[in-house]
PDB file of C-alpha atoms in Angstrom:
ATOM      1  CA  UNK O   1     144.415  53.854-110.581  1.00  0.00           C
ATOM      2  CA  UNK O   2     147.976  53.026-112.148  1.00  0.00           C
ATOM      3  CA  UNK O   3     150.793  55.502-112.066  1.00  0.00           C
ATOM      4  CA  UNK O   4     150.321  56.337-115.943  1.00  0.00           C
ATOM      5  CA  UNK O   5     146.614  57.027-115.276  1.00  0.00           C
ATOM      6  CA  UNK O   6     147.496  59.147-112.277  1.00  0.00           C
ATOM      7  CA  UNK O   7     150.187  61.076-114.010  1.00  0.00           C
ATOM      8  CA  UNK O   8     147.995  61.894-117.253  1.00  0.00           C
ATOM      9  CA  UNK O   9     145.206  63.154-115.134  1.00  0.00           C
ATOM     10  CA  UNK O  10     147.526  65.304-113.178  1.00  0.00           C
ATOM     11  CA  UNK O  11     148.811  66.566-116.715  1.00  0.00           C
ATOM     12  CA  UNK O  12     145.090  67.100-117.667  1.00  0.00           C
ATOM     13  CA  UNK O  13     144.678  69.122-114.493  1.00  0.00           C
ATOM     14  CA  UNK O  14     147.659  71.288-115.089  1.00  0.00           C
ATOM     15  CA  UNK O  15     146.653  71.884-118.682  1.00  0.00           C
ATOM     16  CA  UNK O  16     143.165  73.072-117.407  1.00  0.00           C
ATOM     17  CA  UNK O  17     145.071  75.257-114.784  1.00  0.00           C
ATOM     18  CA  UNK O  18     146.763  77.080-117.481  1.00  0.00           C
ATOM     19  CA  UNK O  19     143.598  77.434-119.591  1.00  0.00           C
ATOM     20  CA  UNK O  20     141.987  78.964-116.532  1.00  0.00           C
ATOM     21  CA  UNK O  21     144.746  81.523-116.043  1.00  0.00           C
ATOM     22  CA  UNK O  22     144.442  82.440-119.843  1.00  0.00           C
ATOM     23  CA  UNK O  23     140.684  83.088-119.155  1.00  0.00           C
ATOM     24  CA  UNK O  24     141.639  85.178-116.142  1.00  0.00           C
ATOM     25  CA  UNK O  25     143.857  87.259-118.197  1.00  0.00           C
ATOM     26  CA  UNK O  26     141.276  87.769-120.939  1.00  0.00           C
ATOM     27  CA  UNK O  27     143.185  85.701-123.679  1.00  0.00           C
ATOM     28  CA  UNK O  28     140.574  82.925-124.052  1.00  0.00           C
ATOM     29  CA  UNK O  29     136.681  82.663-123.328  1.00  0.00           C
ATOM     30  CA  UNK O  30     135.621  79.850-121.023  1.00  0.00           C
ATOM     31  CA  UNK O  31     134.105  78.001-123.946  1.00  0.00           C
ATOM     32  CA  UNK O  32     137.425  77.866-126.062  1.00  0.00           C
ATOM     33  CA  UNK O  33     139.259  76.970-123.124  1.00  0.00           C
ATOM     34  CA  UNK O  34     136.910  74.207-122.079  1.00  0.00           C
ATOM     35  CA  UNK O  35     136.889  72.809-125.774  1.00  0.00           C
ATOM     36  CA  UNK O  36     140.779  73.097-125.818  1.00  0.00           C
ATOM     37  CA  UNK O  37     140.836  70.980-122.507  1.00  0.00           C
ATOM     38  CA  UNK O  38     138.072  68.487-123.637  1.00  0.00           C
ATOM     39  CA  UNK O  39     140.165  67.518-126.807  1.00  0.00           C
ATOM     40  CA  UNK O  40     143.444  67.283-124.786  1.00  0.00           C
ATOM     41  CA  UNK O  41     142.094  65.121-122.415  1.00  0.00           C
ATOM     42  CA  UNK O  42     140.450  62.761-124.717  1.00  0.00           C
ATOM     43  CA  UNK O  43     143.978  62.930-126.847  1.00  0.00           C
ATOM     44  CA  UNK O  44     145.682  61.712-123.498  1.00  0.00           C
ATOM     45  CA  UNK O  45     142.755  59.196-122.813  1.00  0.00           C
ATOM     46  CA  UNK O  46     143.465  57.509-126.231  1.00  0.00           C
ATOM     47  CA  UNK O  47     147.383  57.450-125.706  1.00  0.00           C
ATOM     48  CA  UNK O  48     146.640  55.829-122.318  1.00  0.00           C
ATOM     49  CA  UNK O  49     144.419  53.156-124.210  1.00  0.00           C
ATOM     50  CA  UNK O  50     146.867  52.387-126.758  1.00  0.00           C
ATOM     51  CA  UNK O  51     149.787  51.919-124.004  1.00  0.00           C
ATOM     52  CA  UNK O  52     147.437  49.806-121.977  1.00  0.00           C
ATOM     53  CA  UNK O  53     146.457  47.696-125.257  1.00  0.00           C
ATOM     54  CA  UNK O  54     150.110  47.400-126.339  1.00  0.00           C
ATOM     55  CA  UNK O  55     150.928  45.868-122.647  1.00  0.00           C
ATOM     56  CA  UNK O  56     148.079  43.647-122.711  1.00  0.00           C
ATOM     57  CA  UNK O  57     145.935  45.251-119.910  1.00  0.00           C
ATOM     58  CA  UNK O  58     142.293  46.168-119.755  1.00  0.00           C
ATOM     59  CA  UNK O  59     141.497  49.560-120.875  1.00  0.00           C
ATOM     60  CA  UNK O  60     140.397  52.381-118.527  1.00  0.00           C
ATOM     61  CA  UNK O  61     137.663  54.861-119.349  1.00  0.00           C
ATOM     62  CA  UNK O  62     138.632  58.485-118.425  1.00  0.00           C
ATOM     63  CA  UNK O  63     135.711  60.252-119.769  1.00  0.00           C
ATOM     64  CA  UNK O  64     133.890  61.053-116.434  1.00  0.00           C
ATOM     65  CA  UNK O  65     137.346  62.454-115.112  1.00  0.00           C
ATOM     66  CA  UNK O  66     137.692  64.454-118.177  1.00  0.00           C
ATOM     67  CA  UNK O  67     134.162  65.780-118.166  1.00  0.00           C
ATOM     68  CA  UNK O  68     134.698  66.824-114.629  1.00  0.00           C
ATOM     69  CA  UNK O  69     137.857  68.911-115.392  1.00  0.00           C
ATOM     70  CA  UNK O  70     136.112  70.234-118.364  1.00  0.00           C
ATOM     71  CA  UNK O  71     133.280  71.603-116.367  1.00  0.00           C
ATOM     72  CA  UNK O  72     135.510  73.179-113.960  1.00  0.00           C
ATOM     73  CA  UNK O  73     136.953  75.318-116.729  1.00  0.00           C
ATOM     74  CA  UNK O  74     133.594  75.944-118.520  1.00  0.00           C
ATOM     75  CA  UNK O  75     130.424  75.171-116.295  1.00  0.00           C
ATOM     76  CA  UNK O  76     128.417  75.513-119.472  1.00  0.00           C
ATOM     77  CA  UNK O  77     130.533  72.913-121.433  1.00  0.00           C
ATOM     78  CA  UNK O  78     127.473  70.791-122.288  1.00  0.00           C
ATOM     79  CA  UNK O  79     125.674  73.425-123.594  1.00  0.00           C
ATOM     80  CA  UNK O  80     128.531  75.013-125.644  1.00  0.00           C
ATOM     81  CA  UNK O  81     129.112  71.709-127.064  1.00  0.00           C
ATOM     82  CA  UNK O  82     125.594  71.248-128.120  1.00  0.00           C
ATOM     83  CA  UNK O  83     125.518  74.850-129.805  1.00  0.00           C
ATOM     84  CA  UNK O  84     128.840  73.773-131.555  1.00  0.00           C
ATOM     85  CA  UNK O  85     127.362  70.733-133.271  1.00  0.00           C
ATOM     86  CA  UNK O  86     124.203  72.655-134.283  1.00  0.00           C
ATOM     87  CA  UNK O  87     126.277  75.202-135.996  1.00  0.00           C
ATOM     88  CA  UNK O  88     128.062  72.828-138.185  1.00  0.00           C
ATOM     89  CA  UNK O  89     130.579  73.484-139.953  1.00  0.00           C
ATOM     90  CA  UNK O  90     131.993  74.982-136.752  1.00  0.00           C
ATOM     91  CA  UNK O  91     134.846  77.542-136.970  1.00  0.00           C
ATOM     92  CA  UNK O  92     136.637  80.219-135.191  1.00  0.00           C
ATOM     93  CA  UNK O  93     135.484  83.724-135.088  1.00  0.00           C
ATOM     94  CA  UNK O  94     138.694  85.690-135.134  1.00  0.00           C
ATOM     95  CA  UNK O  95     139.192  89.630-134.795  1.00  0.00           C
ATOM     96  CA  UNK O  96     140.347  91.607-137.770  1.00  0.00           C
ATOM     97  CA  UNK O  97     144.228  91.779-137.899  1.00  0.00           C
ATOM     98  CA  UNK O  98     145.737  94.675-136.326  1.00  0.00           C
ATOM     99  CA  UNK O  99     148.031  96.578-139.078  1.00  0.00           C
TER     100      UNK O  99
END
C-alpha cells in the first residue's frame, strides 16, 4: 500500500469516526451515516484511481476496505442499500421546520 492510499484510508476512517460521533449524539441515524461514509469513500477511491492513472501506475480497488468501514458505521448497510434501491426515487425524510 502506498502512502497516498494509506492517507486516503486514514481520512475515510477519520470521517467515519466523526459520523459515529454524530450517531452517538443523536444527530444522524446509522443508516444515514453509513450512506455518507460510503459515498465519501467511493469519492476518495475515484480520486485515487485518477491520480494513479495520471502517474501511469496500476489501479487499486478499495471497495472491500470501504465496505468494511461502512459496516462499522452501519452494520445493516447491505439491507439499507437494498431498501434504498427498492424505494426509487430515494429521498430524505425531514422533520417539519421549527418556527
